[in-house]
XYZ file of C-alpha atoms in Angstrom:
307
model
C 12.261 7.621 27.519
C 15.155 7.400 25.097
C 14.949 10.078 22.414
C 16.101 9.080 18.953
C 17.711 11.427 16.436
C 15.654 10.451 13.390
C 12.415 8.495 13.245
C 11.910 7.226 9.699
C 8.254 6.457 9.006
C 8.019 4.056 6.075
C 10.161 1.134 4.972
C 10.145 1.519 1.195
C 13.107 2.608 -0.960
C 12.942 6.196 0.360
C 12.838 5.218 4.010
C 15.452 2.484 3.696
C 17.861 4.727 1.795
C 17.412 7.322 4.525
C 18.185 4.610 7.084
C 21.399 3.672 5.257
C 22.627 7.268 5.118
C 21.594 8.046 8.704
C 23.231 4.914 10.068
C 26.463 5.733 8.221
C 26.486 9.091 10.002
C 26.080 7.321 13.369
C 22.742 8.988 13.988
C 20.413 7.150 16.346
C 17.777 6.033 13.837
C 14.680 3.837 13.860
C 12.694 2.749 10.800
C 9.014 2.300 11.653
C 6.850 0.234 9.319
C 4.631 -2.810 9.563
C 6.861 -4.526 7.029
C 9.966 -2.925 5.575
C 10.405 -3.080 1.823
C 7.424 -1.053 0.635
C 5.360 -1.525 -2.490
C 8.453 -2.374 -4.503
C 8.086 -5.902 -3.077
C 4.970 -6.302 -5.242
C 6.746 -5.474 -8.500
C 7.394 -8.385 -10.818
C 10.458 -6.927 -12.537
C 12.246 -3.616 -11.936
C 14.035 -2.848 -15.172
C 15.013 0.789 -14.647
C 17.025 0.848 -11.427
C 20.630 1.700 -12.388
C 23.112 -1.202 -12.584
C 20.487 -3.798 -11.603
C 18.510 -4.573 -14.779
C 15.661 -7.066 -14.539
C 15.879 -7.507 -10.774
C 12.632 -8.564 -9.112
C 10.891 -6.124 -6.808
C 11.231 -8.557 -3.920
C 14.971 -8.920 -4.465
C 15.472 -5.164 -4.662
C 13.369 -4.459 -1.578
C 15.201 -7.093 0.442
C 18.540 -5.712 -0.744
C 17.565 -2.240 0.481
C 16.642 -3.616 3.913
C 19.743 -5.827 4.212
C 21.975 -2.861 3.407
C 20.264 -0.749 6.082
C 20.573 -3.532 8.652
C 24.250 -4.042 7.845
C 24.866 -0.355 8.536
C 23.195 -0.658 11.919
C 19.723 0.791 11.354
C 17.082 -0.363 13.829
C 13.612 -1.507 12.769
C 10.295 -1.345 14.568
C 7.477 -3.348 12.972
C 4.581 -1.091 13.897
C 2.039 1.244 12.366
C 2.360 4.936 13.192
C -1.061 6.133 14.365
C -0.227 9.734 15.344
C 2.580 12.290 15.207
C 2.600 15.474 17.276
C 5.215 18.159 17.687
C 6.121 19.184 21.213
C 8.497 22.127 21.123
C 11.616 20.968 19.274
C 10.722 17.281 19.430
C 8.170 14.891 17.970
C 5.944 12.432 19.826
C 4.941 9.370 17.807
C 2.286 6.839 18.751
C 2.941 3.390 17.318
C 0.775 0.263 17.295
C 2.203 -3.232 17.007
C -1.128 -4.961 16.514
C -1.612 -5.556 20.234
C -0.834 -2.380 22.126
C 0.040 1.248 21.529
C 3.258 2.842 22.738
C 5.085 6.174 22.461
C 8.355 7.272 20.881
C 10.211 10.563 21.101
C 12.304 11.809 18.178
C 14.319 14.933 17.495
C 13.341 14.784 13.805
C 11.108 12.749 11.502
C 11.608 11.620 7.913
C 8.149 10.753 6.630
C 8.229 8.246 3.778
C 5.010 6.322 4.235
C 4.239 6.141 0.526
C 0.800 5.851 -1.063
C -2.192 3.514 -1.036
C -4.084 2.150 -4.024
C -6.967 4.300 -5.247
C -10.255 2.405 -5.524
C -12.994 2.580 -8.143
C -15.735 2.921 -5.518
C -18.284 0.993 -7.554
C -20.695 -1.748 -6.426
C -19.067 -5.110 -5.920
C -15.489 -3.839 -5.649
C -15.102 -4.009 -1.880
C -17.090 -7.237 -1.498
C -15.031 -9.065 -4.125
C -11.603 -7.693 -3.197
C -9.465 -10.766 -2.690
C -12.005 -12.822 -4.644
C -11.117 -11.688 -8.125
C -10.593 -7.971 -7.537
C -6.901 -7.182 -7.123
C -4.604 -4.167 -7.014
C -1.381 -6.028 -7.765
C -0.843 -8.119 -10.885
C 2.571 -9.349 -9.784
C 0.932 -10.677 -6.613
C -2.056 -12.372 -8.218
C -1.393 -12.977 -11.930
C -0.516 -16.618 -11.290
C -4.140 -17.293 -10.329
C -5.359 -16.598 -13.867
C -3.671 -19.001 -16.312
C -5.583 -19.130 -19.598
C -8.395 -17.017 -18.154
C -9.931 -13.651 -19.040
C -9.012 -10.619 -16.955
C -9.579 -6.871 -17.070
C -7.161 -4.103 -16.154
C -8.637 -0.681 -15.395
C -6.407 2.374 -15.805
C -4.361 4.305 -18.346
C -0.982 5.090 -16.794
C 2.348 3.278 -16.770
C 1.266 1.037 -13.908
C -1.925 -0.099 -15.639
C -0.144 -0.887 -18.895
C 2.645 -2.733 -17.085
C 0.004 -4.785 -15.251
C -1.647 -5.627 -18.570
C 1.657 -6.771 -20.067
C 2.423 -8.940 -17.062
C -1.022 -10.517 -17.194
C -0.742 -11.085 -20.958
C 1.997 -13.634 -20.260
C -0.380 -15.681 -18.093
C -4.000 -14.980 -19.010
C -5.707 -15.926 -22.251
C -7.356 -12.529 -22.780
C -6.578 -9.167 -21.193
C -9.031 -6.281 -21.534
C -7.394 -2.910 -20.876
C -10.077 -0.375 -19.994
C -9.417 3.362 -19.887
C -11.822 6.261 -19.428
C -10.001 8.477 -21.946
C -9.188 8.083 -25.636
C -5.422 8.264 -25.076
C -3.092 6.737 -22.502
C -1.037 8.673 -19.950
C 1.760 6.103 -20.104
C 5.168 6.466 -21.753
C 5.313 5.952 -25.519
C 7.429 2.790 -25.413
C 5.088 0.880 -23.124
C 2.028 2.053 -25.094
C 3.586 0.688 -28.292
C 4.366 -2.633 -26.618
C 0.797 -2.953 -25.351
C -0.681 -2.159 -28.752
C 1.510 -4.854 -30.299
C 0.581 -7.527 -27.769
C -1.882 -9.847 -29.440
C -3.964 -10.914 -26.440
C -4.475 -7.395 -25.014
C -7.698 -5.765 -26.202
C -8.034 -1.999 -25.699
C -11.396 -0.601 -24.576
C -11.187 3.196 -24.583
C -13.537 6.018 -23.506
C -15.166 3.558 -21.135
C -15.933 3.585 -17.411
C -16.667 0.697 -15.023
C -20.107 0.659 -13.406
C -20.323 -2.528 -11.360
C -18.516 -5.766 -10.559
C -20.724 -8.811 -10.126
C -20.273 -12.368 -8.928
C -21.412 -14.634 -6.124
C -18.260 -16.147 -4.608
C -15.811 -14.549 -7.043
C -15.722 -12.099 -9.942
C -17.917 -13.116 -12.875
C -18.696 -9.948 -14.833
C -17.685 -6.325 -15.230
C -20.420 -3.873 -16.209
C -19.141 -1.012 -18.397
C -20.425 2.106 -20.111
C -19.045 3.879 -23.161
C -18.733 7.556 -22.253
C -19.605 8.970 -25.683
C -22.476 6.739 -26.788
C -23.773 5.923 -23.318
C -24.055 2.279 -24.329
C -23.698 -0.217 -21.485
C -22.204 -3.649 -21.977
C -20.835 -6.578 -19.983
C -17.513 -8.391 -19.992
C -17.218 -11.949 -18.741
C -13.993 -11.975 -16.722
C -12.403 -14.052 -14.004
C -10.328 -11.260 -12.499
C -10.204 -7.473 -12.371
C -7.013 -5.528 -11.709
C -7.503 -1.933 -10.593
C -4.672 0.485 -11.460
C -6.181 3.971 -11.314
C -3.621 5.769 -9.224
C -2.508 6.144 -5.669
C -3.556 8.046 -2.551
C -0.698 9.538 -0.517
C -0.652 8.285 3.071
C -0.309 11.695 4.724
C -3.177 11.665 7.220
C -1.009 11.578 10.360
C 1.019 14.634 9.316
C -1.626 16.698 7.496
C -1.994 18.937 10.572
C 1.754 19.539 10.765
C 2.924 20.194 7.202
C 1.457 21.947 4.176
C -0.371 19.515 1.884
C -1.409 20.152 -1.723
C -4.884 19.513 -3.162
C -3.896 15.973 -4.137
C -2.889 15.129 -0.574
C 0.868 15.226 -1.201
C 3.310 16.909 1.192
C 4.668 20.128 -0.262
C 8.446 19.710 -0.328
C 11.247 19.967 -2.883
C 14.281 17.700 -3.373
C 15.662 18.674 0.043
C 12.632 17.112 1.712
C 12.151 20.200 3.873
C 8.497 20.776 4.784
C 6.713 23.717 6.383
C 7.161 22.004 9.763
C 10.704 22.378 11.130
C 12.262 18.987 11.754
C 9.777 17.085 9.574
C 11.060 15.917 6.183
C 9.175 14.253 3.331
C 10.623 11.558 1.067
C 9.396 9.325 -1.705
C 5.996 9.111 -3.332
C 4.208 11.200 -0.673
C 5.926 14.471 -1.572
C 5.172 16.782 -4.491
C 7.373 15.738 -7.401
C 7.337 15.242 -11.148
C 8.424 11.608 -11.296
C 7.680 8.825 -8.808
C 10.144 5.979 -9.287
C 12.404 3.851 -7.092
C 15.452 5.874 -8.107
C 13.819 9.204 -7.191
C 12.577 7.762 -3.899
C 16.102 6.649 -3.021
C 17.435 10.107 -3.856
C 14.792 11.642 -1.598
C 15.884 9.459 1.305
C 19.501 10.540 0.994
C 18.575 14.218 0.661
C 16.302 14.078 3.694
C 19.115 12.759 5.880
C 21.334 15.624 4.782
C 18.559 18.096 5.615
C 17.898 16.388 8.951
C 21.602 16.557 9.835
C 21.639 20.295 9.200
C 18.492 20.717 11.275
C 19.889 18.693 14.185
C 23.145 20.656 14.161
C 21.250 23.941 14.440
C 18.938 22.492 17.073
């Protein structure tokens, strides 16, 4: 079995940047992901990536992949189901949707990203795809002149509300605290958007509907009063869960499930490097993910030279 120098798990900005840098160094590299591009493909507009203002997420994600392909990076459209360390090497099990196979790698850059956190309330799972969504840029077009709710209080939730405000008639922004965790500029924009109504100190209890979403049951945390919103769609934006299950037995993980690693990407497991949203960091953005990918290749090079 051919052993590759670097197996990059994850095809988002972190993984694709790593692929670009690794390919430039003529390292035998494979990017493993079911579809390269990552969650950036779901973003409507990316307005903070240097030199590319107002580029769509799809355009930016495709540009990352095209650059990696031009440099000679290889891609394997599979899910990674297991990673084990055997001596100085790593054994990866990958699944292409039909059958499972094995790969051997001298080092691994893990950049699998995060998954959407769910509310875990009645009706959410049953109505996902039928009015419950986790991506406004994917599904906003289905709600022209309709009423929708966004649940969350961070930058993502407020950005989703603003996007939906350009399509929907009414947008209810529901947050369980009395203040937002988002940046001041986006909070100000939301507060000044006429068709966004803020509902604070409130938690969701249940989503109802027969074939699609019809109502959202809510409760005010302070008064305990329960009330109902008539909505056509519900957008959940309450955070992310790092996808670190397949490496949790190899590297140190913090209480939030993130891989403990600094800007070098070096983890507690020699030869395993962490990049992007899955590692402990202050700021999770495309630009910091790209930086992680480049740093991880540098760290992997140093590891391979010593090995």
